[in-house]
């Protein structure tokens, strides 16, 4: 367990946002001395929470996921494997921090949508499509065909929804690929792939398909709910509670959310995995670390972190939209450059391209893409533009490029769509857009959603372009050798 490594990574992730937002907030008058202290406490809680949480994931969640993935294949029954995948996908998604934060933000804007209903809809979508991802590996279905059919269904369902539900649905797809679900899903997928001995391309695509499910399930939920009405809950209407009361509430809520996962892990240990006591103690201690980490993270986010982002968005839009866009671009760069999963992805692409696409080029491209995605999302928020203005042409280009892009890069590209949408996207960037919406006379609250969707979409497009560049270089090299 390298908790100091996790602490360093989290500080690098949170510190630039904390410093930049503090400077802007003080300069714009958003913070006074008391609010600054509250914000600093929230930042410390977010850092401590993410550190404990990621340490727990490394120590407990990922190893248990690998063991369960290997155990699933030993049954030799595809039906049992798929049922297990659905159940595991659901229970690992419910406590996901990004999902919980997004559901809370949606409920604030539209109180008619209960937090638990939205959370369960997202979780069921993940479970079903994680099972589809495993079936694709076992039955050797082509990745491109599965993605194309899935997105065709998504756009058909989106046609029957209003702009708000379409935005929330695509945001849900990005929010599910968080620090809890991704390691677990990838570990399960790698366990299945290793035993089935498929090609390299089969190692990718689990996260991509698992993030498609929530989009479709939330769109179906939107059809059931009908047209949405967006009315932000005011501060007077919210239950205002003290710091310790808030933390106590989070202990209870997170405990209830994690209970199914803990129960499944215990049952798997008793009847299937049967690890030695030392290993079992170590890995179950990781679940405890994750529990404490999520509690601290949620407490920090709700105590002041997200509120400062909302107030900052409102203040910046009233000063100048250009200042809001510039700040959003910098925040976008901070988020992606400090995201540990982005570093892992850049290494994968460098290896897959045999060094032709360097880590530096990949990192710069992703950083620029996420920065631009945040700016475009804020422009949409300020002027209340339809989500279709951005999503439809973006995914048309993605599908067209996918035809010519090497299969490996398509799989990596769709996986990468969730890599850039870490905890800071839900906890800070989305509230920033909500604040801008509330501070602009031209904007509606519903237009603040779609931020995570935009951040998730850009990496797919950019990595497909890099794949085409890589393919072109390969052809040129082969031409010279002839």
Tab-separated table of C-alpha atoms in Angstrom:
chain	number	residue	atom	x	y	z
A	1	UNK	CA	0.000	0.000	0.000
A	2	UNK	CA	1.601	3.252	-1.175
A	3	UNK	CA	-0.617	5.877	0.434
A	4	UNK	CA	2.001	8.618	-0.047
A	5	UNK	CA	1.965	8.028	-3.807
A	6	UNK	CA	-1.810	8.403	-3.846
A	7	UNK	CA	-1.588	11.538	-1.687
A	8	UNK	CA	0.914	13.100	-4.090
A	9	UNK	CA	-1.294	12.346	-7.111
A	10	UNK	CA	-4.414	13.732	-5.420
A	11	UNK	CA	-2.641	16.921	-4.288
A	12	UNK	CA	-1.394	17.472	-7.845
A	13	UNK	CA	-4.986	16.987	-9.023
A	14	UNK	CA	-6.770	19.227	-6.501
A	15	UNK	CA	-4.145	21.908	-5.723
A	16	UNK	CA	-4.212	23.775	-9.081
A	17	UNK	CA	-8.013	23.990	-8.948
A	18	UNK	CA	-7.953	25.092	-5.292
A	19	UNK	CA	-5.351	27.820	-5.905
A	20	UNK	CA	-6.856	29.146	-9.137
A	21	UNK	CA	-10.416	29.161	-7.791
A	22	UNK	CA	-9.286	30.824	-4.530
A	23	UNK	CA	-7.504	33.618	-6.419
A	24	UNK	CA	-10.502	34.192	-8.699
A	25	UNK	CA	-12.993	33.999	-5.818
A	26	UNK	CA	-11.107	36.518	-3.686
A	27	UNK	CA	-10.595	38.830	-6.685
A	28	UNK	CA	-14.297	38.739	-7.581
A	29	UNK	CA	-15.488	39.066	-3.984
A	30	UNK	CA	-17.041	35.605	-3.843
A	31	UNK	CA	-15.148	34.717	-0.653
A	32	UNK	CA	-14.624	36.511	2.621
A	33	UNK	CA	-12.362	35.264	5.399
A	34	UNK	CA	-14.878	32.785	6.832
A	35	UNK	CA	-15.830	31.366	3.426
A	36	UNK	CA	-12.153	31.020	2.510
A	37	UNK	CA	-11.564	28.933	5.648
A	38	UNK	CA	-14.593	26.780	4.836
A	39	UNK	CA	-13.292	26.256	1.300
A	40	UNK	CA	-9.820	25.305	2.535
A	41	UNK	CA	-11.369	22.767	4.925
A	42	UNK	CA	-13.401	21.356	2.052
A	43	UNK	CA	-10.271	21.061	-0.099
A	44	UNK	CA	-8.470	19.210	2.700
A	45	UNK	CA	-11.425	16.834	3.048
A	46	UNK	CA	-11.512	16.244	-0.728
A	47	UNK	CA	-7.751	15.522	-0.759
A	48	UNK	CA	-7.920	13.226	2.278
A	49	UNK	CA	-11.040	11.511	0.962
A	50	UNK	CA	-9.690	10.834	-2.516
A	51	UNK	CA	-6.355	9.646	-1.069
A	52	UNK	CA	-8.016	7.103	1.229
A	53	UNK	CA	-10.481	6.117	-1.463
A	54	UNK	CA	-7.872	5.510	-4.199
A	55	UNK	CA	-5.652	3.645	-1.731
A	56	UNK	CA	-8.601	1.429	-0.868
A	57	UNK	CA	-9.327	0.817	-4.545
A	58	UNK	CA	-5.706	-0.214	-5.144
A	59	UNK	CA	-5.483	-2.412	-2.057
A	60	UNK	CA	-8.937	-3.971	-2.065
A	61	UNK	CA	-11.328	-3.201	-4.917
A	62	UNK	CA	-9.027	-3.940	-7.869
A	63	UNK	CA	-7.572	-7.236	-6.524
A	64	UNK	CA	-11.036	-8.484	-5.533
A	65	UNK	CA	-12.343	-7.511	-8.978
A	66	UNK	CA	-9.573	-9.509	-10.654
A	67	UNK	CA	-10.311	-12.563	-8.512
A	68	UNK	CA	-14.043	-12.364	-9.164
A	69	UNK	CA	-13.416	-11.922	-12.910
A	70	UNK	CA	-11.253	-15.041	-12.959
A	71	UNK	CA	-13.807	-16.966	-10.890
A	72	UNK	CA	-16.650	-15.996	-13.253
A	73	UNK	CA	-14.980	-17.667	-16.220
A	74	UNK	CA	-14.392	-20.917	-14.358
A	75	UNK	CA	-18.110	-21.616	-14.364
A	76	UNK	CA	-17.899	-22.161	-18.150
A	77	UNK	CA	-21.522	-20.986	-18.281
A	78	UNK	CA	-22.134	-17.851	-20.319
A	79	UNK	CA	-25.553	-17.338	-18.681
A	80	UNK	CA	-24.110	-17.414	-15.149
A	81	UNK	CA	-21.299	-15.114	-16.240
A	82	UNK	CA	-23.698	-12.552	-17.709
A	83	UNK	CA	-26.030	-12.613	-14.692
A	84	UNK	CA	-23.030	-12.083	-12.407
A	85	UNK	CA	-21.844	-9.219	-14.622
A	86	UNK	CA	-25.202	-7.445	-14.361
A	87	UNK	CA	-25.287	-7.794	-10.565
A	88	UNK	CA	-21.672	-6.672	-10.126
A	89	UNK	CA	-22.098	-3.768	-12.527
A	90	UNK	CA	-25.090	-2.502	-10.541
A	91	UNK	CA	-23.591	-2.801	-7.061
A	92	UNK	CA	-20.250	-1.226	-8.049
A	93	UNK	CA	-21.973	1.768	-9.655
A	94	UNK	CA	-24.376	2.728	-6.860
A	95	UNK	CA	-21.632	3.993	-4.473
A	96	UNK	CA	-19.573	5.581	-7.312
A	97	UNK	CA	-18.708	9.146	-6.138
A	98	UNK	CA	-19.153	10.736	-9.587
A	99	UNK	CA	-22.617	9.197	-9.968
A	100	UNK	CA	-23.744	10.304	-6.510
A	101	UNK	CA	-22.528	13.876	-7.086
A	102	UNK	CA	-24.230	14.070	-10.497
A	103	UNK	CA	-27.521	12.673	-9.141
A	104	UNK	CA	-27.434	15.245	-6.359
A	105	UNK	CA	-26.805	18.094	-8.824
A	106	UNK	CA	-29.677	16.904	-11.048
A	107	UNK	CA	-32.027	16.733	-8.057
A	108	UNK	CA	-31.117	20.305	-7.100
A	109	UNK	CA	-32.138	21.542	-10.537
A	110	UNK	CA	-35.118	19.195	-10.982
A	111	UNK	CA	-36.514	18.083	-7.587
A	112	UNK	CA	-39.021	15.813	-9.383
A	113	UNK	CA	-36.173	13.361	-10.131
A	114	UNK	CA	-35.296	11.478	-6.906
A	115	UNK	CA	-31.586	10.905	-6.340
A	116	UNK	CA	-32.004	7.168	-5.758
A	117	UNK	CA	-34.186	6.625	-8.841
A	118	UNK	CA	-31.590	8.283	-11.087
A	119	UNK	CA	-28.747	6.407	-9.358
A	120	UNK	CA	-30.473	3.030	-9.785
A	121	UNK	CA	-31.286	3.755	-13.443
A	122	UNK	CA	-27.619	4.560	-14.102
A	123	UNK	CA	-26.455	1.471	-12.197
A	124	UNK	CA	-28.805	-0.869	-14.080
A	125	UNK	CA	-27.560	0.557	-17.380
A	126	UNK	CA	-23.959	-0.132	-16.353
A	127	UNK	CA	-24.790	-3.698	-15.294
A	128	UNK	CA	-26.588	-4.620	-18.516
A	129	UNK	CA	-23.951	-3.173	-20.810
A	130	UNK	CA	-21.084	-4.597	-18.783
A	131	UNK	CA	-22.676	-7.984	-19.449
A	132	UNK	CA	-22.851	-7.088	-23.149
A	133	UNK	CA	-19.149	-6.161	-23.038
A	134	UNK	CA	-18.274	-9.569	-21.590
A	135	UNK	CA	-20.493	-11.310	-24.151
A	136	UNK	CA	-18.660	-9.407	-26.897
A	137	UNK	CA	-15.350	-10.789	-25.654
A	138	UNK	CA	-16.551	-14.364	-25.230
A	139	UNK	CA	-18.505	-14.510	-28.509
A	140	UNK	CA	-15.994	-12.395	-30.499
A	141	UNK	CA	-18.500	-9.748	-31.571
A	142	UNK	CA	-16.860	-6.874	-33.485
A	143	UNK	CA	-16.428	-3.836	-31.237
A	144	UNK	CA	-17.338	-1.308	-33.928
A	145	UNK	CA	-20.634	-3.049	-34.716
A	146	UNK	CA	-21.668	-3.193	-31.037
A	147	UNK	CA	-20.885	0.505	-30.566
A	148	UNK	CA	-22.679	1.533	-33.756
A	149	UNK	CA	-25.856	-0.376	-32.842
A	150	UNK	CA	-25.760	0.956	-29.273
A	151	UNK	CA	-25.482	4.586	-30.346
A	152	UNK	CA	-28.227	4.095	-32.929
A	153	UNK	CA	-30.526	3.009	-30.077
A	154	UNK	CA	-29.352	5.964	-27.985
A	155	UNK	CA	-30.202	8.554	-30.641
A	156	UNK	CA	-33.583	6.928	-31.302
A	157	UNK	CA	-34.408	7.140	-27.564
A	158	UNK	CA	-33.015	10.683	-27.385
A	159	UNK	CA	-35.483	11.773	-30.076
A	160	UNK	CA	-38.318	11.181	-27.569
A	161	UNK	CA	-36.666	13.210	-24.765
A	162	UNK	CA	-36.353	16.915	-24.051
A	163	UNK	CA	-33.004	18.705	-24.004
A	164	UNK	CA	-32.573	18.398	-20.238
A	165	UNK	CA	-32.841	14.599	-20.119
A	166	UNK	CA	-30.585	14.234	-23.172
A	167	UNK	CA	-27.936	16.337	-21.406
A	168	UNK	CA	-28.269	14.403	-18.131
A	169	UNK	CA	-28.166	11.075	-19.984
A	170	UNK	CA	-24.885	11.833	-21.756
A	171	UNK	CA	-23.483	13.263	-18.511
A	172	UNK	CA	-24.413	9.980	-16.805
A	173	UNK	CA	-22.328	8.044	-19.305
A	174	UNK	CA	-19.265	10.066	-18.325
A	175	UNK	CA	-19.988	10.034	-14.593
A	176	UNK	CA	-20.092	6.222	-14.376
A	177	UNK	CA	-16.466	5.959	-15.455
A	178	UNK	CA	-15.176	7.094	-12.071
A	179	UNK	CA	-12.380	5.981	-9.734
A	180	UNK	CA	-14.430	3.175	-8.140
A	181	UNK	CA	-16.152	1.542	-11.111
A	182	UNK	CA	-13.349	1.767	-13.714
A	183	UNK	CA	-10.692	-0.243	-11.791
A	184	UNK	CA	-13.276	-2.866	-10.822
A	185	UNK	CA	-14.725	-3.177	-14.338
A	186	UNK	CA	-11.284	-3.243	-15.940
A	187	UNK	CA	-10.082	-5.847	-13.449
A	188	UNK	CA	-13.081	-8.068	-14.168
A	189	UNK	CA	-12.622	-7.579	-17.899
A	190	UNK	CA	-8.909	-8.335	-17.822
A	191	UNK	CA	-9.601	-11.498	-15.823
A	192	UNK	CA	-12.098	-12.673	-18.441
A	193	UNK	CA	-9.890	-11.683	-21.379
A	194	UNK	CA	-6.786	-13.371	-19.967
A	195	UNK	CA	-8.534	-16.697	-19.558
A	196	UNK	CA	-10.294	-16.504	-22.902
A	197	UNK	CA	-6.981	-15.630	-24.638
A	198	UNK	CA	-8.357	-13.104	-27.120
A	199	UNK	CA	-6.391	-10.554	-29.105
A	200	UNK	CA	-5.126	-7.232	-27.736
A	201	UNK	CA	-8.217	-5.333	-28.882
A	202	UNK	CA	-10.387	-7.417	-26.536
A	203	UNK	CA	-8.614	-5.889	-23.531
A	204	UNK	CA	-10.286	-2.565	-24.303
A	205	UNK	CA	-13.935	-1.588	-24.609
A	206	UNK	CA	-15.314	-2.715	-21.237
A	207	UNK	CA	-15.443	0.825	-19.866
A	208	UNK	CA	-16.714	2.165	-23.191
A	209	UNK	CA	-19.681	-0.180	-23.369
A	210	UNK	CA	-20.400	0.087	-19.642
A	211	UNK	CA	-20.689	3.871	-20.034
A	212	UNK	CA	-23.121	3.519	-22.950
A	213	UNK	CA	-25.671	1.699	-20.775
A	214	UNK	CA	-26.419	4.632	-18.427
A	215	UNK	CA	-27.074	6.952	-21.374
A	216	UNK	CA	-29.741	4.627	-22.716
A	217	UNK	CA	-31.257	3.854	-19.306
A	218	UNK	CA	-31.550	7.554	-18.350
A	219	UNK	CA	-33.151	8.321	-21.722
A	220	UNK	CA	-35.719	5.591	-21.012
A	221	UNK	CA	-36.222	7.151	-17.564
A	222	UNK	CA	-36.781	10.498	-19.307
A	223	UNK	CA	-39.513	8.997	-21.485
A	224	UNK	CA	-41.216	7.685	-18.323
A	225	UNK	CA	-40.928	11.018	-16.481
A	226	UNK	CA	-41.996	13.028	-19.534
A	227	UNK	CA	-41.042	16.677	-20.028
A	228	UNK	CA	-38.872	18.045	-17.233
A	229	UNK	CA	-39.286	21.227	-15.264
A	230	UNK	CA	-36.122	22.808	-13.920
A	231	UNK	CA	-36.334	24.878	-10.772
A	232	UNK	CA	-33.208	25.226	-8.671
A	233	UNK	CA	-33.751	24.504	-4.996
A	234	UNK	CA	-32.887	27.687	-3.166
A	235	UNK	CA	-30.630	27.859	-0.139
A	236	UNK	CA	-33.673	28.448	2.046
A	237	UNK	CA	-35.318	25.273	0.759
A	238	UNK	CA	-32.231	23.094	1.292
A	239	UNK	CA	-31.696	21.358	4.578
A	240	UNK	CA	-28.912	23.410	6.107
A	241	UNK	CA	-26.856	21.397	8.567
A	242	UNK	CA	-23.622	21.785	10.439
A	243	UNK	CA	-20.340	20.135	9.553
A	244	UNK	CA	-20.638	17.179	11.925
A	245	UNK	CA	-24.281	16.569	11.034
A	246	UNK	CA	-23.330	16.525	7.351
A	247	UNK	CA	-20.525	14.041	7.975
A	248	UNK	CA	-22.827	11.810	10.028
A	249	UNK	CA	-25.366	11.833	7.194
A	250	UNK	CA	-22.671	10.837	4.690
A	251	UNK	CA	-21.514	7.978	6.924
A	252	UNK	CA	-25.044	6.549	6.846
A	253	UNK	CA	-25.695	7.170	3.121
A	254	UNK	CA	-22.350	5.788	1.935
A	255	UNK	CA	-22.655	2.791	4.275
A	256	UNK	CA	-26.043	1.898	2.780
A	257	UNK	CA	-24.670	2.331	-0.774
A	258	UNK	CA	-21.607	0.139	-0.134
A	259	UNK	CA	-23.464	-2.587	1.743
A	260	UNK	CA	-24.401	-4.676	-1.361
A	261	UNK	CA	-20.788	-4.610	-2.624
A	262	UNK	CA	-19.450	-5.662	0.777
A	263	UNK	CA	-22.022	-8.474	0.995
A	264	UNK	CA	-21.106	-9.835	-2.457
A	265	UNK	CA	-17.374	-9.707	-1.664
A	266	UNK	CA	-17.912	-11.602	1.605
A	267	UNK	CA	-20.070	-14.255	-0.090
A	268	UNK	CA	-17.528	-14.668	-2.911
A	269	UNK	CA	-14.739	-15.055	-0.355
A	270	UNK	CA	-16.627	-17.695	1.639
A	271	UNK	CA	-17.938	-19.818	-1.242
A	272	UNK	CA	-15.758	-19.138	-4.302
A	273	UNK	CA	-12.468	-17.239	-3.927
A	274	UNK	CA	-11.400	-18.556	-0.502
A	275	UNK	CA	-8.322	-16.351	-0.109
A	276	UNK	CA	-5.876	-16.995	2.740
A	277	UNK	CA	-6.767	-15.004	5.854
A	278	UNK	CA	-3.848	-12.566	5.459
A	279	UNK	CA	-4.782	-11.651	1.876
A	280	UNK	CA	-8.484	-11.450	2.703
A	281	UNK	CA	-7.808	-9.124	5.643
A	282	UNK	CA	-5.649	-6.885	3.477
A	283	UNK	CA	-8.153	-6.649	0.631
A	284	UNK	CA	-11.166	-6.118	2.882
A	285	UNK	CA	-9.248	-3.379	4.696
A	286	UNK	CA	-9.083	-1.690	1.286
A	287	UNK	CA	-12.904	-1.586	1.224
A	288	UNK	CA	-12.856	0.143	4.636
A	289	UNK	CA	-10.370	2.720	3.298
A	290	UNK	CA	-12.657	3.307	0.316
A	291	UNK	CA	-15.665	3.752	2.620
A	292	UNK	CA	-13.932	6.353	4.788
A	293	UNK	CA	-12.558	8.075	1.693
A	294	UNK	CA	-15.963	8.434	0.028
A	295	UNK	CA	-17.427	9.846	3.260
A	296	UNK	CA	-14.720	12.510	3.539
A	297	UNK	CA	-14.937	13.317	-0.186
A	298	UNK	CA	-18.728	13.824	-0.138
A	299	UNK	CA	-18.521	15.884	3.043
A	300	UNK	CA	-15.926	18.185	1.478
A	301	UNK	CA	-17.840	18.532	-1.782
A	302	UNK	CA	-21.140	19.428	-0.104
A	303	UNK	CA	-19.687	21.545	2.696
A	304	UNK	CA	-18.180	24.219	0.459
A	305	UNK	CA	-16.307	22.886	-2.603
A	306	UNK	CA	-19.188	22.773	-5.081
A	307	UNK	CA	-20.829	25.893	-3.647
A	308	UNK	CA	-17.713	27.949	-4.345
A	309	UNK	CA	-17.704	26.691	-7.936
A	310	UNK	CA	-21.340	27.782	-8.367
A	311	UNK	CA	-20.718	31.213	-6.859
A	312	UNK	CA	-17.601	31.632	-8.968
A	313	UNK	CA	-19.470	30.748	-12.170
A	314	UNK	CA	-22.185	33.278	-11.321
A	315	UNK	CA	-19.646	36.011	-10.508
A	316	UNK	CA	-17.548	35.462	-13.654
A	317	UNK	CA	-20.511	35.533	-16.038
A	318	UNK	CA	-21.645	38.843	-14.529
A	319	UNK	CA	-18.187	40.354	-15.037
A	320	UNK	CA	-17.542	39.019	-18.551
A	321	UNK	CA	-18.444	35.852	-20.477
A	322	UNK	CA	-14.941	35.892	-21.973
A	323	UNK	CA	-13.453	35.751	-18.472
A	324	UNK	CA	-15.717	32.776	-17.698
A	325	UNK	CA	-14.567	30.957	-20.861
A	326	UNK	CA	-10.899	31.659	-20.117
A	327	UNK	CA	-11.258	30.400	-16.547
A	328	UNK	CA	-13.131	27.325	-17.798
A	329	UNK	CA	-10.348	26.551	-20.265
A	330	UNK	CA	-7.714	26.738	-17.509
A	331	UNK	CA	-9.833	24.581	-15.181
A	332	UNK	CA	-10.200	22.048	-18.007
A	333	UNK	CA	-6.427	21.897	-18.459
A	334	UNK	CA	-5.946	21.489	-14.691
A	335	UNK	CA	-8.421	18.614	-14.504
A	336	UNK	CA	-7.050	16.531	-17.372
A	337	UNK	CA	-3.338	17.140	-16.793
A	338	UNK	CA	-3.625	16.050	-13.177
A	339	UNK	CA	-5.848	13.004	-13.784
A	340	UNK	CA	-3.811	9.809	-13.044
A	341	UNK	CA	-5.943	7.729	-15.440
A	342	UNK	CA	-4.974	10.081	-18.293
A	343	UNK	CA	-1.317	9.270	-17.652
A	344	UNK	CA	-2.096	5.557	-17.866
A	345	UNK	CA	-3.951	6.087	-21.139
A	346	UNK	CA	-1.100	8.061	-22.736
A	347	UNK	CA	1.295	5.225	-21.880
A	348	UNK	CA	-1.083	2.705	-23.489
A	349	UNK	CA	-1.349	4.709	-26.714
A	350	UNK	CA	2.435	5.164	-26.908
A	351	UNK	CA	2.884	1.397	-26.528
A	352	UNK	CA	0.082	0.544	-28.977
A	353	UNK	CA	1.561	2.868	-31.630
A	354	UNK	CA	5.097	1.553	-31.069
A	355	UNK	CA	6.230	5.042	-30.068
A	356	UNK	CA	4.965	6.781	-33.226
A	357	UNK	CA	2.451	8.738	-31.136
A	358	UNK	CA	4.423	9.995	-28.143
A	359	UNK	CA	3.070	10.425	-24.650
A	360	UNK	CA	3.686	14.188	-24.834
A	361	UNK	CA	1.695	14.576	-28.059
A	362	UNK	CA	-1.137	12.493	-26.632
A	363	UNK	CA	-1.211	14.427	-23.358
A	364	UNK	CA	-1.169	17.813	-25.091
A	365	UNK	CA	-3.958	16.743	-27.448
A	366	UNK	CA	-6.184	15.505	-24.613
A	367	UNK	CA	-5.526	18.615	-22.506
A	368	UNK	CA	-6.422	20.893	-25.398
A	369	UNK	CA	-9.503	18.812	-26.177
A	370	UNK	CA	-10.847	18.891	-22.612
A	371	UNK	CA	-10.119	22.617	-22.290
A	372	UNK	CA	-12.056	23.305	-25.486
A	373	UNK	CA	-14.863	20.974	-24.367
A	374	UNK	CA	-15.304	23.013	-21.169
A	375	UNK	CA	-15.354	26.276	-23.161
A	376	UNK	CA	-17.927	24.938	-25.634
A	377	UNK	CA	-20.066	23.659	-22.770
A	378	UNK	CA	-19.964	27.061	-21.043
A	379	UNK	CA	-20.891	28.795	-24.320
A	380	UNK	CA	-23.848	26.433	-24.591
A	381	UNK	CA	-24.804	27.232	-20.986
A	382	UNK	CA	-24.578	31.010	-21.389
A	383	UNK	CA	-26.671	31.110	-24.561
A	384	UNK	CA	-28.990	28.167	-23.725
A	385	UNK	CA	-28.067	26.319	-26.901
A	386	UNK	CA	-29.486	22.851	-27.463
A	387	UNK	CA	-27.251	19.915	-26.540
A	388	UNK	CA	-27.933	18.579	-30.037
A	389	UNK	CA	-25.904	21.478	-31.479
A	390	UNK	CA	-22.767	19.815	-30.127
A	391	UNK	CA	-23.565	16.138	-29.498
A	392	UNK	CA	-25.079	15.293	-32.900
A	393	UNK	CA	-22.263	16.594	-35.156
A	394	UNK	CA	-19.678	15.318	-32.656
A	395	UNK	CA	-20.933	11.739	-32.711
A	396	UNK	CA	-21.555	11.803	-36.462
A	397	UNK	CA	-17.852	12.603	-36.892
A	398	UNK	CA	-16.932	9.913	-34.377
A	399	UNK	CA	-18.941	7.267	-36.256
A	400	UNK	CA	-17.532	8.344	-39.627
A	401	UNK	CA	-13.944	8.280	-38.350
A	402	UNK	CA	-14.582	4.902	-36.698
A	403	UNK	CA	-15.081	3.323	-40.129
A	404	UNK	CA	-11.446	3.973	-41.058
A	405	UNK	CA	-9.825	4.046	-37.619
A	406	UNK	CA	-7.914	0.883	-36.571
A	407	UNK	CA	-10.054	-1.226	-34.234
A	408	UNK	CA	-7.580	-0.939	-31.356
A	409	UNK	CA	-7.730	2.863	-31.437
A	410	UNK	CA	-11.524	2.873	-31.624
A	411	UNK	CA	-11.667	0.738	-28.483
A	412	UNK	CA	-9.066	2.881	-26.673
A	413	UNK	CA	-10.834	6.036	-27.860
A	414	UNK	CA	-14.209	5.070	-26.445
A	415	UNK	CA	-12.562	3.929	-23.202
A	416	UNK	CA	-10.753	7.269	-22.977
A	417	UNK	CA	-14.033	9.163	-23.109
A	418	UNK	CA	-14.492	8.317	-19.446
A	419	UNK	CA	-10.875	8.744	-18.421
A	420	UNK	CA	-10.991	12.540	-18.567
A	421	UNK	CA	-14.220	12.751	-16.532
A	422	UNK	CA	-12.773	12.281	-13.065
A	423	UNK	CA	-14.241	13.389	-9.710
A	424	UNK	CA	-13.379	17.046	-10.343
A	425	UNK	CA	-15.680	17.147	-13.382
A	426	UNK	CA	-18.776	16.354	-11.320
A	427	UNK	CA	-17.674	18.126	-8.151
A	428	UNK	CA	-16.348	21.385	-9.651
A	429	UNK	CA	-16.779	21.868	-13.417
A	430	UNK	CA	-20.496	21.001	-13.507
A	431	UNK	CA	-21.273	23.311	-10.538
A	432	UNK	CA	-19.265	26.046	-12.311
A	433	UNK	CA	-21.644	25.741	-15.284
A	434	UNK	CA	-24.667	25.688	-12.959
A	435	UNK	CA	-23.470	28.914	-11.359
A	436	UNK	CA	-22.998	30.517	-14.776
A	437	UNK	CA	-26.533	29.468	-15.726
A	438	UNK	CA	-28.033	30.955	-12.567
A	439	UNK	CA	-26.102	34.207	-13.071
A	440	UNK	CA	-27.068	34.720	-16.726
A	441	UNK	CA	-30.402	36.213	-17.750
A	442	UNK	CA	-30.184	34.422	-21.129
A	443	UNK	CA	-29.525	30.979	-19.690
A	444	UNK	CA	-31.729	28.206	-18.341
A	445	UNK	CA	-30.679	25.810	-15.605
A	446	UNK	CA	-31.143	22.795	-17.867
A	447	UNK	CA	-28.411	24.073	-20.191
A	448	UNK	CA	-25.806	23.747	-17.436
A	449	UNK	CA	-25.882	19.969	-17.880
A	450	UNK	CA	-23.936	18.432	-20.733
A	451	UNK	CA	-20.535	19.490	-19.369
A	452	UNK	CA	-19.450	15.925	-18.542
A	453	UNK	CA	-20.876	14.722	-21.862
A	454	UNK	CA	-18.732	17.202	-23.779
A	455	UNK	CA	-15.599	16.269	-21.833
A	456	UNK	CA	-16.294	12.574	-22.483
A	457	UNK	CA	-16.897	13.095	-26.209
A	458	UNK	CA	-13.749	15.006	-27.174
A	459	UNK	CA	-11.148	12.316	-26.299
A	460	UNK	CA	-12.994	9.758	-28.460
A	461	UNK	CA	-12.786	12.035	-31.476
A	462	UNK	CA	-9.177	13.025	-30.850
A	463	UNK	CA	-7.878	9.479	-30.333
A	464	UNK	CA	-9.625	8.320	-33.501
A	465	UNK	CA	-7.800	11.109	-35.354
A	466	UNK	CA	-4.532	9.961	-33.775
A	467	UNK	CA	-5.354	6.420	-34.879
A	468	UNK	CA	-5.789	7.615	-38.461
A	469	UNK	CA	-2.457	9.462	-38.226
A	470	UNK	CA	-0.801	6.321	-36.892
A	471	UNK	CA	-2.303	4.247	-39.723
A	472	UNK	CA	-1.091	6.787	-42.295
A	473	UNK	CA	2.451	6.665	-40.896
A	474	UNK	CA	2.441	2.859	-40.994
A	475	UNK	CA	1.425	2.907	-44.660
A	476	UNK	CA	4.114	5.437	-45.520
A	477	UNK	CA	6.731	3.324	-43.742
A	478	UNK	CA	5.611	0.179	-45.555
A	479	UNK	CA	5.646	2.071	-48.877
A	480	UNK	CA	9.254	3.161	-48.354
A	481	UNK	CA	10.345	-0.370	-47.469
A	482	UNK	CA	8.887	-1.652	-50.741
